[in-house]
Amino acid sequence: MAKLSAAILRMLGWKVSITIPDYPKCIVCVAPHTSNWDFILGELAYTSIGRKAGFLMKDTWFFWPLGCFFRAIGGIAVPRRHKGKRPLTEVVAEMFNESDRLTIAITPEGTRSRTSDWHTGFLRIAKAANVPIVLGVLDFATKNIMIEHTFEPTGDVDTDMRRIKEFYRPYKGKHPDKFTTE
């Protein structure tokens, strides 16, 4: 599967540089997220180096038969409403704590639409589960997919988010007008 994924990316003109260690547990923070292509390209890139990552996706996508497919490739359904349930951050942190090996890709924007209000749950999960965050980039301007930096959360969510947004500032999504780090 790795060779096929790499070949598809090459045919599409994409370059992949994933130099971070193969951590047994980590969160892959992925941005910019402006298109459904981000998911496909990200999966191909990570698979091209022989690694597998789960991902969070809104539960409305988990209908039959798509739900079976998404679960098979690592999808975790996120309910749109959490009434009466434990917070998602607690559930995912527990998944990390109970697993010997787990990687989950999360898009902090949480939407393909333009938003400056990035979700901070991935920072809280990483801190609670004591796992590193690796910063994944899908840069459509240069057709580069990169995961080269590890980010250790400090626990100061505002400062951490500011630093992460600064990191992503130079990159362009498929639809640049839908991406902001403001």
PDB file of C-alpha atoms in Angstrom, residues 36-101:
ATOM      1  CA  ASN A  36     -12.025  17.439   1.148  1.00  0.00           C
ATOM      2  CA  TRP A  37      -8.836  16.753  -0.839  1.00  0.00           C
ATOM      3  CA  ASP A  38      -6.881  17.454   2.363  1.00  0.00           C
ATOM      4  CA  PHE A  39      -8.138  14.194   3.845  1.00  0.00           C
ATOM      5  CA  ILE A  40      -7.278  12.134   0.768  1.00  0.00           C
ATOM      6  CA  LEU A  41      -3.823  13.674   0.327  1.00  0.00           C
ATOM      7  CA  GLY A  42      -3.028  13.382   4.030  1.00  0.00           C
ATOM      8  CA  GLU A  43      -4.021   9.720   4.135  1.00  0.00           C
ATOM      9  CA  LEU A  44      -1.964   8.989   1.008  1.00  0.00           C
ATOM     10  CA  ALA A  45       1.079  10.803   2.417  1.00  0.00           C
ATOM     11  CA  TYR A  46       1.049   9.036   5.783  1.00  0.00           C
ATOM     12  CA  THR A  47       0.364   5.679   4.152  1.00  0.00           C
ATOM     13  CA  SER A  48       3.186   6.294   1.643  1.00  0.00           C
ATOM     14  CA  ILE A  49       5.729   5.956   4.461  1.00  0.00           C
ATOM     15  CA  GLY A  50       4.062   2.866   5.938  1.00  0.00           C
ATOM     16  CA  ARG A  51       2.271   4.571   8.827  1.00  0.00           C
ATOM     17  CA  LYS A  52      -1.386   4.640   9.805  1.00  0.00           C
ATOM     18  CA  ALA A  53      -3.290   7.441  11.497  1.00  0.00           C
ATOM     19  CA  GLY A  54      -6.818   7.530  12.786  1.00  0.00           C
ATOM     20  CA  PHE A  55      -8.865  10.679  12.334  1.00  0.00           C
ATOM     21  CA  LEU A  56     -11.811  12.487  13.847  1.00  0.00           C
ATOM     22  CA  MET A  57     -14.766  13.169  11.564  1.00  0.00           C
ATOM     23  CA  LYS A  58     -18.285  14.427  12.222  1.00  0.00           C
ATOM     24  CA  ASP A  59     -20.684  11.551  12.819  1.00  0.00           C
ATOM     25  CA  THR A  60     -23.006  12.543   9.975  1.00  0.00           C
ATOM     26  CA  TRP A  61     -20.449  11.014   7.560  1.00  0.00           C
ATOM     27  CA  PHE A  62     -20.717   7.605   9.250  1.00  0.00           C
ATOM     28  CA  PHE A  63     -23.812   6.359   7.432  1.00  0.00           C
ATOM     29  CA  TRP A  64     -23.899   2.987   5.659  1.00  0.00           C
ATOM     30  CA  PRO A  65     -21.793   2.062   3.644  1.00  0.00           C
ATOM     31  CA  LEU A  66     -19.410   5.013   4.116  1.00  0.00           C
ATOM     32  CA  GLY A  67     -19.331   4.522   7.892  1.00  0.00           C
ATOM     33  CA  CYS A  68     -17.910   1.002   7.476  1.00  0.00           C
ATOM     34  CA  PHE A  69     -15.198   2.333   5.163  1.00  0.00           C
ATOM     35  CA  PHE A  70     -14.253   5.252   7.420  1.00  0.00           C
ATOM     36  CA  ARG A  71     -14.052   3.026  10.520  1.00  0.00           C
ATOM     37  CA  ALA A  72     -11.906   0.511   8.613  1.00  0.00           C
ATOM     38  CA  ILE A  73      -9.338   3.199   7.778  1.00  0.00           C
ATOM     39  CA  GLY A  74      -9.258   4.614  11.304  1.00  0.00           C
ATOM     40  CA  GLY A  75     -12.216   6.982  11.456  1.00  0.00           C
ATOM     41  CA  ILE A  76     -13.602   8.033  14.814  1.00  0.00           C
ATOM     42  CA  ALA A  77     -17.117   9.481  14.679  1.00  0.00           C
ATOM     43  CA  VAL A  78     -17.505  12.766  16.541  1.00  0.00           C
ATOM     44  CA  PRO A  79     -21.065  13.492  17.649  1.00  0.00           C
ATOM     45  CA  ARG A  80     -22.298  16.963  16.775  1.00  0.00           C
ATOM     46  CA  ARG A  81     -24.071  17.261  20.155  1.00  0.00           C
ATOM     47  CA  HIS A  82     -22.482  16.106  23.419  1.00  0.00           C
ATOM     48  CA  LYS A  83     -25.446  16.468  25.767  1.00  0.00           C
ATOM     49  CA  GLY A  84     -25.118  14.258  28.816  1.00  0.00           C
ATOM     50  CA  LYS A  85     -21.898  12.682  27.561  1.00  0.00           C
ATOM     51  CA  ARG A  86     -18.276  13.038  28.593  1.00  0.00           C
ATOM     52  CA  PRO A  87     -16.327  15.682  26.680  1.00  0.00           C
ATOM     53  CA  LEU A  88     -14.680  14.392  23.521  1.00  0.00           C
ATOM     54  CA  THR A  89     -11.272  15.526  24.792  1.00  0.00           C
ATOM     55  CA  GLU A  90     -11.622  13.164  27.790  1.00  0.00           C
ATOM     56  CA  VAL A  91     -12.737  10.266  25.601  1.00  0.00           C
ATOM     57  CA  VAL A  92      -9.828  10.671  23.168  1.00  0.00           C
ATOM     58  CA  ALA A  93      -7.265  11.178  25.968  1.00  0.00           C
ATOM     59  CA  GLU A  94      -8.528   7.917  27.495  1.00  0.00           C
ATOM     60  CA  MET A  95      -8.117   6.185  24.116  1.00  0.00           C
ATOM     61  CA  PHE A  96      -4.459   7.266  24.111  1.00  0.00           C
ATOM     62  CA  ASN A  97      -3.960   6.150  27.717  1.00  0.00           C
ATOM     63  CA  GLU A  98      -5.440   2.717  26.987  1.00  0.00           C
ATOM     64  CA  SER A  99      -3.484   2.138  23.753  1.00  0.00           C
ATOM     65  CA  ASP A 100       0.065   0.971  23.190  1.00  0.00           C
ATOM     66  CA  ARG A 101       0.103   2.628  19.773  1.00  0.00           C
TER      67      ARG A 101
END
